[in-house]
CSV table of C-alpha atoms in Angstrom, one decimal:
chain,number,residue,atom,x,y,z
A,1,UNK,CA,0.0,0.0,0.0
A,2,UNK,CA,1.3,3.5,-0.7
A,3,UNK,CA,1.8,6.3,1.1
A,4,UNK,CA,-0.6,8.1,0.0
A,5,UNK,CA,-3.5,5.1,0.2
A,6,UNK,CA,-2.9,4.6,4.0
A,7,UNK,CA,-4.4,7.3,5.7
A,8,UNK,CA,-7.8,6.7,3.1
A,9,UNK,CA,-7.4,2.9,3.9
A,10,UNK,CA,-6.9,4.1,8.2
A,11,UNK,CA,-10.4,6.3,7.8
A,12,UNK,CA,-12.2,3.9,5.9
A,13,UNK,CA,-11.1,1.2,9.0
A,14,UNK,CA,-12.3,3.5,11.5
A,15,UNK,CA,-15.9,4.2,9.4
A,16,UNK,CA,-16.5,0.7,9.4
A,17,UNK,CA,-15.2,-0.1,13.1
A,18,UNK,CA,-17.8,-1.7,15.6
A,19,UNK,CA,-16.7,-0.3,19.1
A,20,UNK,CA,-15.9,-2.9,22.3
A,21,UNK,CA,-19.0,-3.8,24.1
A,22,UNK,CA,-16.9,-4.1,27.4
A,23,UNK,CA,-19.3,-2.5,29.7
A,24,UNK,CA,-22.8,-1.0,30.9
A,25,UNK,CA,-22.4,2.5,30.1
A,26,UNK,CA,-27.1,2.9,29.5
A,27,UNK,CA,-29.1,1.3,31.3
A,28,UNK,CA,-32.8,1.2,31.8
A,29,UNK,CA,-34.8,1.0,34.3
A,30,UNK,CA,-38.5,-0.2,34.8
A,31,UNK,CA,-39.9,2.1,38.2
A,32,UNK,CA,-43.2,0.5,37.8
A,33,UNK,CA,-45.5,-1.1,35.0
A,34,UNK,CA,-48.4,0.4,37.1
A,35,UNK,CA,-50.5,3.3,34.9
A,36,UNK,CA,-53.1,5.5,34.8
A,37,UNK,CA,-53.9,5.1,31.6
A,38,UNK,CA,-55.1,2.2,29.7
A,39,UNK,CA,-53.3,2.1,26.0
A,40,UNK,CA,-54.5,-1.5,24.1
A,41,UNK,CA,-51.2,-1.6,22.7
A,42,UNK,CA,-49.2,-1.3,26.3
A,43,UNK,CA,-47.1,-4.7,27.0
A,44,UNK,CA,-47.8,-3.5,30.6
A,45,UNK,CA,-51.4,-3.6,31.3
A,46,UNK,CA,-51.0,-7.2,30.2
A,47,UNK,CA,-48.1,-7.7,33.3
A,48,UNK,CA,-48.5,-7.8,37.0
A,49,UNK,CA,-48.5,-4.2,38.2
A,50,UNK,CA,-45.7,-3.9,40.3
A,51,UNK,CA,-42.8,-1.5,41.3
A,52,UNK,CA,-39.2,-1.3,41.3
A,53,UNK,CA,-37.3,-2.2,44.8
A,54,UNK,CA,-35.5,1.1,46.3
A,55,UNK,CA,-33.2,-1.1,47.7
A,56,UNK,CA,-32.5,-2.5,44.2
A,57,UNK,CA,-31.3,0.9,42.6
A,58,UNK,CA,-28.5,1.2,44.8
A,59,UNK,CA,-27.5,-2.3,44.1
A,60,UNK,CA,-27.8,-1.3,40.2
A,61,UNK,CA,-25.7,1.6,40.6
A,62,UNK,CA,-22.5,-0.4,42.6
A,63,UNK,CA,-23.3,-3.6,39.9
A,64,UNK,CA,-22.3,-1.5,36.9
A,65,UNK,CA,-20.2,1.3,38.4
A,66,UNK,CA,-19.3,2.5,34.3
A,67,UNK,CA,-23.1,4.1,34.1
A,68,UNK,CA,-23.1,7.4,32.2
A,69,UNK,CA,-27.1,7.3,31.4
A,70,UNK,CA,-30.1,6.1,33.2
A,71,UNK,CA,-33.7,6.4,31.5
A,72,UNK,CA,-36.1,5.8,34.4
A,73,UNK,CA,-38.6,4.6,32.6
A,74,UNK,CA,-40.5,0.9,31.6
A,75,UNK,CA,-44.0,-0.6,30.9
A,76,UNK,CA,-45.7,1.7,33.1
A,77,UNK,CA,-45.8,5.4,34.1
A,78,UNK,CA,-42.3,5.9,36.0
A,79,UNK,CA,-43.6,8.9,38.1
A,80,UNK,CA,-46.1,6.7,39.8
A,81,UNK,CA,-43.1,5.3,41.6
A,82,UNK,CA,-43.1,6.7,44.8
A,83,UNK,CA,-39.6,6.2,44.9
A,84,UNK,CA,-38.8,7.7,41.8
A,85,UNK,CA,-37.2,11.0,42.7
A,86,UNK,CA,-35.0,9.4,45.0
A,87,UNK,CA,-33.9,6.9,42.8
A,88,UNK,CA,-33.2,9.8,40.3
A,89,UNK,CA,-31.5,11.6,43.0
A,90,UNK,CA,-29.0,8.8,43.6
A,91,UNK,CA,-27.8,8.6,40.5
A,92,UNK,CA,-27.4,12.4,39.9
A,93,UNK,CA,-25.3,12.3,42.9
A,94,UNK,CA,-23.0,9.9,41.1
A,95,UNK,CA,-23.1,12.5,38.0
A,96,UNK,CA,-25.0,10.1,36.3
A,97,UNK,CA,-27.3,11.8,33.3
A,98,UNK,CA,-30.9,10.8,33.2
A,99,UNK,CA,-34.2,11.2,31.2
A,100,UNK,CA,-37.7,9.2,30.9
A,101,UNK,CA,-40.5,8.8,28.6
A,102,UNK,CA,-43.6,9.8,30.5
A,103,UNK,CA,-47.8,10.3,29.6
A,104,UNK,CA,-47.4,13.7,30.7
A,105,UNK,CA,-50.5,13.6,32.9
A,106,UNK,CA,-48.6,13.5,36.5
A,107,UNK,CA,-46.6,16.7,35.4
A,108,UNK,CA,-47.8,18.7,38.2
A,109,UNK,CA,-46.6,21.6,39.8
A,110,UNK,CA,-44.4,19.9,42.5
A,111,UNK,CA,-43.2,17.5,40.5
A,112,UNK,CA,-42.1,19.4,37.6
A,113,UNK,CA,-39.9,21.7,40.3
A,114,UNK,CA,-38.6,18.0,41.8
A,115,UNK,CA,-37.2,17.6,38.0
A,116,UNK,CA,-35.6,20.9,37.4
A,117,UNK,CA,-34.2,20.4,41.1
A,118,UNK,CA,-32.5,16.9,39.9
A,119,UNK,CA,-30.9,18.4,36.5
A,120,UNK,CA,-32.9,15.3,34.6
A,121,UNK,CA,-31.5,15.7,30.2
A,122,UNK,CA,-34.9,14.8,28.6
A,123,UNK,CA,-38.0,14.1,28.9
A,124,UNK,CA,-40.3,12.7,26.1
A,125,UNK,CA,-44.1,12.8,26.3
A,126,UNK,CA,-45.6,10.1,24.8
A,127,UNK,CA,-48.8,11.1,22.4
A,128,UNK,CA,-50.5,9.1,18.9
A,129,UNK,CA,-53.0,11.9,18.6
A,130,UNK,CA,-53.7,15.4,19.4
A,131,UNK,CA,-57.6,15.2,19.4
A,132,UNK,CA,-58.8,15.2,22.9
A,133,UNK,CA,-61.4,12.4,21.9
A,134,UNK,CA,-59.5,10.4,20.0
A,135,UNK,CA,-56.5,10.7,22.6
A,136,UNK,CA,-59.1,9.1,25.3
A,137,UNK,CA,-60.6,6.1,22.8
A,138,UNK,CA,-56.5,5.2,22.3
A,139,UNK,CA,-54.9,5.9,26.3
A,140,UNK,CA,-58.4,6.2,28.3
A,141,UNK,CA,-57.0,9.9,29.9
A,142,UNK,CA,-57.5,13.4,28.9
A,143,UNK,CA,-55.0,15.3,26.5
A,144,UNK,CA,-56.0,19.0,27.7
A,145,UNK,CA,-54.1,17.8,30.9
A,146,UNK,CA,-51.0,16.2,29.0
A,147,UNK,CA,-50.6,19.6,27.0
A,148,UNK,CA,-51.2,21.4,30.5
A,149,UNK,CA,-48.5,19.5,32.0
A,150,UNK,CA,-46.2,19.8,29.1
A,151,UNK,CA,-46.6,24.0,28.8
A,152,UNK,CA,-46.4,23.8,33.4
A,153,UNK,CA,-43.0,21.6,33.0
A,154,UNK,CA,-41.6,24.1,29.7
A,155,UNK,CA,-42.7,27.7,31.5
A,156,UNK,CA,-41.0,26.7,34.7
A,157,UNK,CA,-37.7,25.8,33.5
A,158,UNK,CA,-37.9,29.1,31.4
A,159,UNK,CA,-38.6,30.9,34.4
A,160,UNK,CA,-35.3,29.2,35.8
A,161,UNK,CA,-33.6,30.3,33.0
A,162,UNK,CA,-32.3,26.4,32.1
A,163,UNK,CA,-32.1,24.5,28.8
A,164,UNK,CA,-32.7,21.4,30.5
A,165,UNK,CA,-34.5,18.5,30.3
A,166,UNK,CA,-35.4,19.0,26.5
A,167,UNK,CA,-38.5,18.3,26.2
A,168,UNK,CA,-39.9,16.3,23.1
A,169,UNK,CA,-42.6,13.2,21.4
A,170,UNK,CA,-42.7,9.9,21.3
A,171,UNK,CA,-45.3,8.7,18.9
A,172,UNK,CA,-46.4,5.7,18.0
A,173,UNK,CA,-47.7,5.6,15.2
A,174,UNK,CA,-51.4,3.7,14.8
A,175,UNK,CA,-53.0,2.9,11.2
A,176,UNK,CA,-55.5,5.5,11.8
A,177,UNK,CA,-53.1,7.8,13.3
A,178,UNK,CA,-50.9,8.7,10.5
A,179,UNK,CA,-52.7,12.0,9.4
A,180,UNK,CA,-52.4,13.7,12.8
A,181,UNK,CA,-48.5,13.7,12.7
A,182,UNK,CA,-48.5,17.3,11.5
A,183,UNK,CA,-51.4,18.3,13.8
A,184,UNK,CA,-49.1,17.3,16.6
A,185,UNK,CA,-45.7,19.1,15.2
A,186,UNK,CA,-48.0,22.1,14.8
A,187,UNK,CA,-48.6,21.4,19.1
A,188,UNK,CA,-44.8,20.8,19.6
A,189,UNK,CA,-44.3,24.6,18.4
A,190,UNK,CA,-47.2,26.4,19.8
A,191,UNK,CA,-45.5,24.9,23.5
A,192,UNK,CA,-42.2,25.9,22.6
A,193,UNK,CA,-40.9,22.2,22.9
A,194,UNK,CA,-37.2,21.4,21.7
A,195,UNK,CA,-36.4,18.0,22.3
A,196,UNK,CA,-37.7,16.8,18.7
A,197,UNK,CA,-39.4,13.4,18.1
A,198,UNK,CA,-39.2,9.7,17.8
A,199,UNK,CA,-41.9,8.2,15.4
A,200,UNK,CA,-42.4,4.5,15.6
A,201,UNK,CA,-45.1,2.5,13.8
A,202,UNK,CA,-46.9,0.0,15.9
A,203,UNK,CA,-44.9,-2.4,17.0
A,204,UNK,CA,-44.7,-5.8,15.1
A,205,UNK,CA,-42.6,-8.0,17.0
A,206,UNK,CA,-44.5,-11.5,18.1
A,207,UNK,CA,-43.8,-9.9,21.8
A,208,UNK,CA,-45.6,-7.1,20.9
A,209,UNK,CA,-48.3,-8.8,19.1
A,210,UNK,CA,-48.8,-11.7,21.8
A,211,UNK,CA,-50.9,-8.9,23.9
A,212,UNK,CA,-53.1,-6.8,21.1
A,213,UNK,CA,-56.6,-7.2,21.0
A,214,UNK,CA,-58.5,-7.5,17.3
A,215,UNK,CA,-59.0,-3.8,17.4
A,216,UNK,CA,-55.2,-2.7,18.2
A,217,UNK,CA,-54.5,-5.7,15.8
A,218,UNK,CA,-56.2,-4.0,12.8
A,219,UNK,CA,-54.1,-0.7,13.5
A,220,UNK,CA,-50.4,-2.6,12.5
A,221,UNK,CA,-49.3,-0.4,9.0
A,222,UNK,CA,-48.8,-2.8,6.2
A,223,UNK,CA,-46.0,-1.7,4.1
A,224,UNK,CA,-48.0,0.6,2.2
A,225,UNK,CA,-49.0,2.5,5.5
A,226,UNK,CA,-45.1,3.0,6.6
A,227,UNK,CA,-44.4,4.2,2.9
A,228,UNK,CA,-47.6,6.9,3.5
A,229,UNK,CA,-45.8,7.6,6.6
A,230,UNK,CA,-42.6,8.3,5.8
A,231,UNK,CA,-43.4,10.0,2.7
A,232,UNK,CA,-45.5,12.4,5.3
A,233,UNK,CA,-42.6,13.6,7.4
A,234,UNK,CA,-40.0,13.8,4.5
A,235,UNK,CA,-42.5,16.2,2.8
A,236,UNK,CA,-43.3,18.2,6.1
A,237,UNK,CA,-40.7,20.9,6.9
A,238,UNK,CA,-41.4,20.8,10.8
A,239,UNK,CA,-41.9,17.1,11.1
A,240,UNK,CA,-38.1,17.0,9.3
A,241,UNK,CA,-37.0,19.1,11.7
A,242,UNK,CA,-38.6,17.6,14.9
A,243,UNK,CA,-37.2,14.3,13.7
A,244,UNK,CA,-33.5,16.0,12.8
A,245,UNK,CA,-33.7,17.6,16.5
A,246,UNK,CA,-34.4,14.3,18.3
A,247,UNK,CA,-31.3,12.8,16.4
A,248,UNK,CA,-29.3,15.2,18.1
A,249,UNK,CA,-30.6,15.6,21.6
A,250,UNK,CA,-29.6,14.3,24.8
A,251,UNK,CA,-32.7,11.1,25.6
A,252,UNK,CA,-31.1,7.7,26.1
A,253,UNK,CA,-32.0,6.5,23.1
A,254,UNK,CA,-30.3,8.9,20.7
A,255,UNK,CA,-27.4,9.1,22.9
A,256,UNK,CA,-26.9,5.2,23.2
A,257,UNK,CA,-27.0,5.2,19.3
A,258,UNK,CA,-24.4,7.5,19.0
A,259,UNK,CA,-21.9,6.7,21.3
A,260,UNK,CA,-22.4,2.3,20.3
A,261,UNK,CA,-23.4,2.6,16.5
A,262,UNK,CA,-23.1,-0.8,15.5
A,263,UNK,CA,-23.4,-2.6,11.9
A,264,UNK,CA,-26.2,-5.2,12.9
A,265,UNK,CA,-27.7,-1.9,14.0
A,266,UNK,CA,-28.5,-2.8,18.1
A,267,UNK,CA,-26.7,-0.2,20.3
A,268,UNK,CA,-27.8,-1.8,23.4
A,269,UNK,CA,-25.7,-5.2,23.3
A,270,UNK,CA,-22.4,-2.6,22.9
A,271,UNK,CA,-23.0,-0.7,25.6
A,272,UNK,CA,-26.8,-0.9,27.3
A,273,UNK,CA,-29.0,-3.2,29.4
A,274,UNK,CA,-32.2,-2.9,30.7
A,275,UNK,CA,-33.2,-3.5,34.0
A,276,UNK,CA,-37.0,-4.8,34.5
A,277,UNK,CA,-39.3,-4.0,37.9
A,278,UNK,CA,-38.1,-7.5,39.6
A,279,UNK,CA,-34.3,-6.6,39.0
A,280,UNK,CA,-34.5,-9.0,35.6
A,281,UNK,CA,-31.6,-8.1,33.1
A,282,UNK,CA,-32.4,-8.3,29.3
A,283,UNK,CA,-30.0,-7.0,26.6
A,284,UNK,CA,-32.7,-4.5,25.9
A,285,UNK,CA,-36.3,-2.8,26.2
A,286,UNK,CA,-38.0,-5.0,23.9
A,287,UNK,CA,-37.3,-8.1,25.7
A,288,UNK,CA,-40.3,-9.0,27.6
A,289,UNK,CA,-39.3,-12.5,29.2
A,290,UNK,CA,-36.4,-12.0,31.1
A,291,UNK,CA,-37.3,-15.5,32.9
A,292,UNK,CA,-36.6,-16.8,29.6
A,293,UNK,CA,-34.0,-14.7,27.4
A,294,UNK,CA,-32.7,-12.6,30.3
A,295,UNK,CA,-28.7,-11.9,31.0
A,296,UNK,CA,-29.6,-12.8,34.5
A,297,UNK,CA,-30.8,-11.2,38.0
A,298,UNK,CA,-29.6,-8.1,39.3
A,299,UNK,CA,-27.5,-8.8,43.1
A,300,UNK,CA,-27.1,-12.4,41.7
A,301,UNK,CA,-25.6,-12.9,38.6
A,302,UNK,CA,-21.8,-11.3,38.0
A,303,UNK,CA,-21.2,-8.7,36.1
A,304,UNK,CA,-18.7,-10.7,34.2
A,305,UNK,CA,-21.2,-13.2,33.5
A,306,UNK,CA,-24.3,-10.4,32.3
A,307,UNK,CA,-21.4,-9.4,29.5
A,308,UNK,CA,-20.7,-12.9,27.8
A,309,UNK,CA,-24.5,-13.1,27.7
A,310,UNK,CA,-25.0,-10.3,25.9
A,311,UNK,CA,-21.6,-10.5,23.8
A,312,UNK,CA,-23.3,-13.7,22.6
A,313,UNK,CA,-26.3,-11.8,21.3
A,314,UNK,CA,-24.0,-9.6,19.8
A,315,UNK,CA,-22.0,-12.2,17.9
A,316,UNK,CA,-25.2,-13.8,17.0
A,317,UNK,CA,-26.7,-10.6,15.6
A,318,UNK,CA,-23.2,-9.8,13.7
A,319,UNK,CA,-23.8,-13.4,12.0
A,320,UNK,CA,-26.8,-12.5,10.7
A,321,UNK,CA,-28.3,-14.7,12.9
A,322,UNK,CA,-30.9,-12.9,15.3
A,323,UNK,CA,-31.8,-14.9,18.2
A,324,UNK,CA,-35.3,-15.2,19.2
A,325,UNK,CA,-36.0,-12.4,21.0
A,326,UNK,CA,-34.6,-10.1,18.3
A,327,UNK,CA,-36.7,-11.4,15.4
A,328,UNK,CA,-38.7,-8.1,13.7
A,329,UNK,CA,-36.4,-5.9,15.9
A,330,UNK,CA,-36.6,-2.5,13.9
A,331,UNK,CA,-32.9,-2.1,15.1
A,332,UNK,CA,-31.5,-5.3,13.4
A,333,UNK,CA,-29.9,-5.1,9.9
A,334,UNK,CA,-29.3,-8.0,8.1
A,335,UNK,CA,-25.9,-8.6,6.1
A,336,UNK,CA,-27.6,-7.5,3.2
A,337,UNK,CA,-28.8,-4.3,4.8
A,338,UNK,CA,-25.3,-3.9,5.8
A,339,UNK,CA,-23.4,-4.3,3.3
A,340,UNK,CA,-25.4,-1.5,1.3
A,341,UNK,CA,-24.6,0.8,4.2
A,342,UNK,CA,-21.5,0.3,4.3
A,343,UNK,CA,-21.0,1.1,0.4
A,344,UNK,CA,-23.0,4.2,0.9
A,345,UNK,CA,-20.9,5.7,3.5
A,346,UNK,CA,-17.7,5.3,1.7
A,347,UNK,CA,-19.0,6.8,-1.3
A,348,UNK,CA,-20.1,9.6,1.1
A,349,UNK,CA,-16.5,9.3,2.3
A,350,UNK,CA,-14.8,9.8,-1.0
A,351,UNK,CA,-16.9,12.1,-2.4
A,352,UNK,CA,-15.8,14.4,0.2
A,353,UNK,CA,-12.6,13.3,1.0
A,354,UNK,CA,-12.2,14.2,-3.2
A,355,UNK,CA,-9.4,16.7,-4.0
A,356,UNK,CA,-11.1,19.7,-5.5
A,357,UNK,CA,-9.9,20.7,-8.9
């Protein structure tokens, strides 16, 4: 190789590099998979409502002593805990970052100052529709309070003068649903919200599935539907940029994908693990049997031991072999999928890497 090839040959290693999954730097945990709303598509309603151990978080915290980010946050609604803001105070005092995914409808007053108190990163409300009575057929609650909490949470950290938590969307995205996406980025700027959004069709994966009813079941998008979908936000100029800010901003999710981007596309079995209400390790959210395809038990199983486990999903999912648990995972690419990628991003890398004339 000559000279001048090896430092193109060094980037292009680098681009296609896969870093160490060596330890738990995200992990997330499950307060509680009680709620106060009823969604038909919730994996949680279908679970036995119980909370999080107090005793357990300070156990979680000396287990994986590399944390960097907790999301607080499960199958139910995490502020229900009672423990939760001292759970989220433990891990602050570590320097630990945190942020949650919440229904917005427990945002009051006290609560939101108990947030800005702790420094939490983001905070995602979760919402399919705007309408107030479609919002109740889908979640069983009111919206007017959501959006009440949302503008209570956004005017007090103003009033604080603090950038922090961002606060954004999570949608899922229903059959039926699809056409209120730019209602709801139209919302997102009237309450002066900035931590973008995550749009996810209804889930697919037999986990998922195993717990919808006929009429959740007849709201899955068939491949047409998430072509209509997608061809909605790429033509909206604020759902682009709600998307584009959520990339960038400081939830879990977003920030586990960027710091363990990996070519079979699962961030979690580089760097993450999940943490259910009995103290249950999985490799990640979507695993709803830990019983069954868990790393092991949090205070019982080694650390050492946790890793292999989930160093064999890894090497499973690099294969092109997904195990069970992972089959219609939306973050698994095959080979195939891969291998375009990776084409795609060294053309991107030459193009600009390209002496000019």
């Amino acid at each position: 190789m000559s000279d001048k090839q090896q430092p193109k040959r060094q980037a292009e290693d680098i681009l296609l590099r896969d870093p160490a999954g060596d330890k738990v730097v995200f992990a997330q945990v499950e307060p509680t998979t009680r709620c106060n709303y009823i969604c038909g598509f919730c994996s949680g309603r279908q679970m036995d409502q119980s909370d999080f151990a107090a005793e357990d978080f300070t156990r979680l915290l000396d287990t994986f002593p590399d944390l960097e980010h907790i999301e607080l946050q499960g199958e139910g609604e995490p502020l229900l805990h009672k423990g939760f803001f001292e759970m989220a105070r433990q891990a602050r005092a570590r320097g630990i970052k945190l942020s949650m995914i919440t229904n917005g409808s427990l945002l009051s007053q006290d609560r939101v100052a108990a947030i800005l108190d702790i420094g939490m990163q983001a905070i995602n409300v979760s919402v399919e529709s705007p309408d107030e009575e479609e919002f109740r057929e889908i979640r069983g609650g009111s919206f007017r309070k959501v959006k009440q909490g949302i503008a209570r949470l956004l005017q007090a950290r103003r009033q604080r003068g603090l950038d922090r938590p961002a606060v954004g969307f999570a949608i899922t995205v229903l059959k039926h649903t699809v056409d209120r996406l730019p209602e709801i980025a139209v919302l997102y700027e009237e309450l002066g919200m900035d931590g973008g959004v995550t749009i996810q069709p209804l889930n697919r994966m037999p986990n998922y599935q195993s717990v919808y009813g006929p009429e959740i079941t007849a709201q899955l998008m068939e491949p047409e539907d998430v072509k209509r979908l997608w061809a909605l936000v790429g033509s909206d100029a604020r759902l682009r940029a709600m998307v584009e800010a959520a990339h960038k901003s400081r939830h879990f999710y977003p920030e586990m994908s960027r710091r363990f981007a990996a070519w079979h596309g699962c961030p979690w079995v580089k760097g993450g693990v999940y943490v259910d209400r009995h103290g249950g390790l999985t490799s990640c959210c979507m695993v709803k049997d830990a019983a069954v395809h868990g790393l092991g038990k949090l205070g019982l199983t080694p650390l050492e031991a946790v890793l292999a486990k989930r160093r064999e999903i890894d090497e499973a999912l690099t294969a092109g072999h997904p195990p069970a648990q992972c089959v219609g995972c939306g973050y698994y690419r095959s080979p195939g999928a891969r291998e375009v990628l990776r084409r795609r991003l060294l053309e991107r890398y030459r193009r600009v890497s390209r002496p000019r004339e």
